mmCIF file of C-alpha atoms in Angstrom:
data_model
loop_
_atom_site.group_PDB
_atom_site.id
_atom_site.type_symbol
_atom_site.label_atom_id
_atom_site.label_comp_id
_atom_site.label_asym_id
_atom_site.label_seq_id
_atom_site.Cartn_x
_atom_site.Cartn_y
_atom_site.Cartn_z
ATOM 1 C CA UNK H 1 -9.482 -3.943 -5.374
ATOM 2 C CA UNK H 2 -7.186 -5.503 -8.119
ATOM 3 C CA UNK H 3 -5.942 -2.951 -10.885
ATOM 4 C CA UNK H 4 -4.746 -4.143 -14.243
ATOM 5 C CA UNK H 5 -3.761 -1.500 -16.327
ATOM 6 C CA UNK H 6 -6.891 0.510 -17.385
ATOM 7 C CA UNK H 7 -8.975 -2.377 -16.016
ATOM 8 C CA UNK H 8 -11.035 -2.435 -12.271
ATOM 9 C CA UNK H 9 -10.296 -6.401 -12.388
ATOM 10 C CA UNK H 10 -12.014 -6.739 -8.844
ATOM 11 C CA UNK H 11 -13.715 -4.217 -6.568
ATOM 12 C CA UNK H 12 -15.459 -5.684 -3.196
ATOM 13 C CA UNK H 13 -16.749 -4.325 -0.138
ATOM 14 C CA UNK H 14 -17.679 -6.708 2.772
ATOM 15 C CA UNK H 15 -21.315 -6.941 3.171
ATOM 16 C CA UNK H 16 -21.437 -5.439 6.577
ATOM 17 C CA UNK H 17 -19.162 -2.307 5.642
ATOM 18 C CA UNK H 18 -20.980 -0.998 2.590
ATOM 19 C CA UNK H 19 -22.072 2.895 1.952
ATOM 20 C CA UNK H 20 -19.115 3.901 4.631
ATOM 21 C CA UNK H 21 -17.499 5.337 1.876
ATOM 22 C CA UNK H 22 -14.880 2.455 1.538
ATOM 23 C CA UNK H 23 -15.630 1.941 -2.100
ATOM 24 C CA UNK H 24 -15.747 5.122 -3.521
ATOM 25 C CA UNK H 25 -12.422 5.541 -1.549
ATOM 26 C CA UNK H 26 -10.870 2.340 -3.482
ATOM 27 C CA UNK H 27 -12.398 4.096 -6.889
ATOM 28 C CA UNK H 28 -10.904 7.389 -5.888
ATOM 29 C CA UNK H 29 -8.098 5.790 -5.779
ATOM 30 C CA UNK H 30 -7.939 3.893 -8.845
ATOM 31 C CA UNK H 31 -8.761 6.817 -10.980
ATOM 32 C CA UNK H 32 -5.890 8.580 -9.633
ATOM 33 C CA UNK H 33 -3.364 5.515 -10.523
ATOM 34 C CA UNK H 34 -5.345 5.314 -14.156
ATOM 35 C CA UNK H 35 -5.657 9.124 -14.876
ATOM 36 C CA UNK H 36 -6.484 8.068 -18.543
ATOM 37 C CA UNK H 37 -9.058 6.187 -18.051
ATOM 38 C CA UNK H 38 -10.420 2.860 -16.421
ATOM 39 C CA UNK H 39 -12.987 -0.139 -17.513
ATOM 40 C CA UNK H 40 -14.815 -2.810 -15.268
ATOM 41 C CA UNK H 41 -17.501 -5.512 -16.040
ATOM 42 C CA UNK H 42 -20.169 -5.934 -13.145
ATOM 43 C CA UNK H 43 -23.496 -7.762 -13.292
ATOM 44 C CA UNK H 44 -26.430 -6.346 -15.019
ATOM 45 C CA UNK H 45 -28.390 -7.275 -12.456
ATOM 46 C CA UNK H 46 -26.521 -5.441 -9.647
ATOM 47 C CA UNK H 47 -28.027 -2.452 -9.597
ATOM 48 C CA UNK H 48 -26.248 -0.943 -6.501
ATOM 49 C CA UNK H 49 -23.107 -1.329 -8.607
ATOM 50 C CA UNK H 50 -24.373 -0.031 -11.670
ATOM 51 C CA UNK H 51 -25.820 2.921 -9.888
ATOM 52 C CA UNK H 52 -22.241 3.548 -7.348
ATOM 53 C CA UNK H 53 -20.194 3.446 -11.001
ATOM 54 C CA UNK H 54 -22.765 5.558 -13.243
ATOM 55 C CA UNK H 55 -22.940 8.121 -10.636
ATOM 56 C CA UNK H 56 -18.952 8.344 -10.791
ATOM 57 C CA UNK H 57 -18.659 9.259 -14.233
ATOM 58 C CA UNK H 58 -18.921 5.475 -15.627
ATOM 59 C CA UNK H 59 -20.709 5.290 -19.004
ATOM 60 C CA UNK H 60 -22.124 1.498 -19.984
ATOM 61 C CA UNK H 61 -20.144 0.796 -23.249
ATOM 62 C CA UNK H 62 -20.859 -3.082 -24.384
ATOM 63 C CA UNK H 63 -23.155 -5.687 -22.524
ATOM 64 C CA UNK H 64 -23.131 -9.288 -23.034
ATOM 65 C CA UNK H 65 -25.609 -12.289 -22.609
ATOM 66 C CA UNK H 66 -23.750 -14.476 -19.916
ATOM 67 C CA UNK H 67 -20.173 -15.499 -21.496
ATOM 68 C CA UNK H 68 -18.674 -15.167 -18.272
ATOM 69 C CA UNK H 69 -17.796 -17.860 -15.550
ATOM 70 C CA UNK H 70 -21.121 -16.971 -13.600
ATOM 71 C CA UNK H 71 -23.289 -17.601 -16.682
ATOM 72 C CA UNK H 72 -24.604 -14.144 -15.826
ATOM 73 C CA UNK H 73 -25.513 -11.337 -18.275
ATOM 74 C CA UNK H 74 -22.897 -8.222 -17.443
ATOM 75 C CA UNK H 75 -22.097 -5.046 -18.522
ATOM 76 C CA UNK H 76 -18.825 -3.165 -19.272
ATOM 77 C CA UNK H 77 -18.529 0.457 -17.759
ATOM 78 C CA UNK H 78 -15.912 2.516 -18.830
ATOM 79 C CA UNK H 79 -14.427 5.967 -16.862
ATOM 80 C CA UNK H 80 -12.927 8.984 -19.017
ATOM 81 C CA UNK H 81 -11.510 12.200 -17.715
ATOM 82 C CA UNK H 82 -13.189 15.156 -19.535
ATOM 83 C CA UNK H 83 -9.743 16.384 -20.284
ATOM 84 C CA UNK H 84 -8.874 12.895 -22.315
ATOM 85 C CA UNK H 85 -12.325 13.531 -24.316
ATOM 86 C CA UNK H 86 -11.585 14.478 -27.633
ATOM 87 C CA UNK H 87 -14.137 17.381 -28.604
ATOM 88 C CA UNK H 88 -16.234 16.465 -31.314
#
């Protein structure tokens, strides 16, 4: 995992060692580090991912249509603590 400020720059799990636990561990951890907040881009297309983030709290805030290296459509999740919510 590669933190840059507020943003999950790189979050990977070896093929073979996925659902142990190891990612939500690195997440964990990287919400601790960024208690204000964090933001990642993954594929749309990854659904694992986009499930493993939205089920931590992640809410999908911009998409685009493949203006990335991969030439792949991808969306941008972003990770608020309730307490850093203003109330509306």
């Amino acid at each position: 995992m590669v933190l840059d400020h507020e943003w999950v720059e790189q979050l990977y799990v070896a093929p073979g060692s996925t659902r142990r636990g190891i990612g939500g561990a690195l997440l964990d951890h990287a919400m601790r580090q960024r208690p204000t907040g964090l933001r990642l881009w993954t594929f749309q297309s990854n659904i694992d991912a986009r499930r493993f983030y939205e089920e931590r709290g992640f809410v999908a805030i911009a998409t685009t249509t493949g203006d990335n290296e991969e030439q792949a459509p991808d969306v941008c999740y972003e990770w608020r603590p309730a307490s850093a919510i203003a109330p509306s």
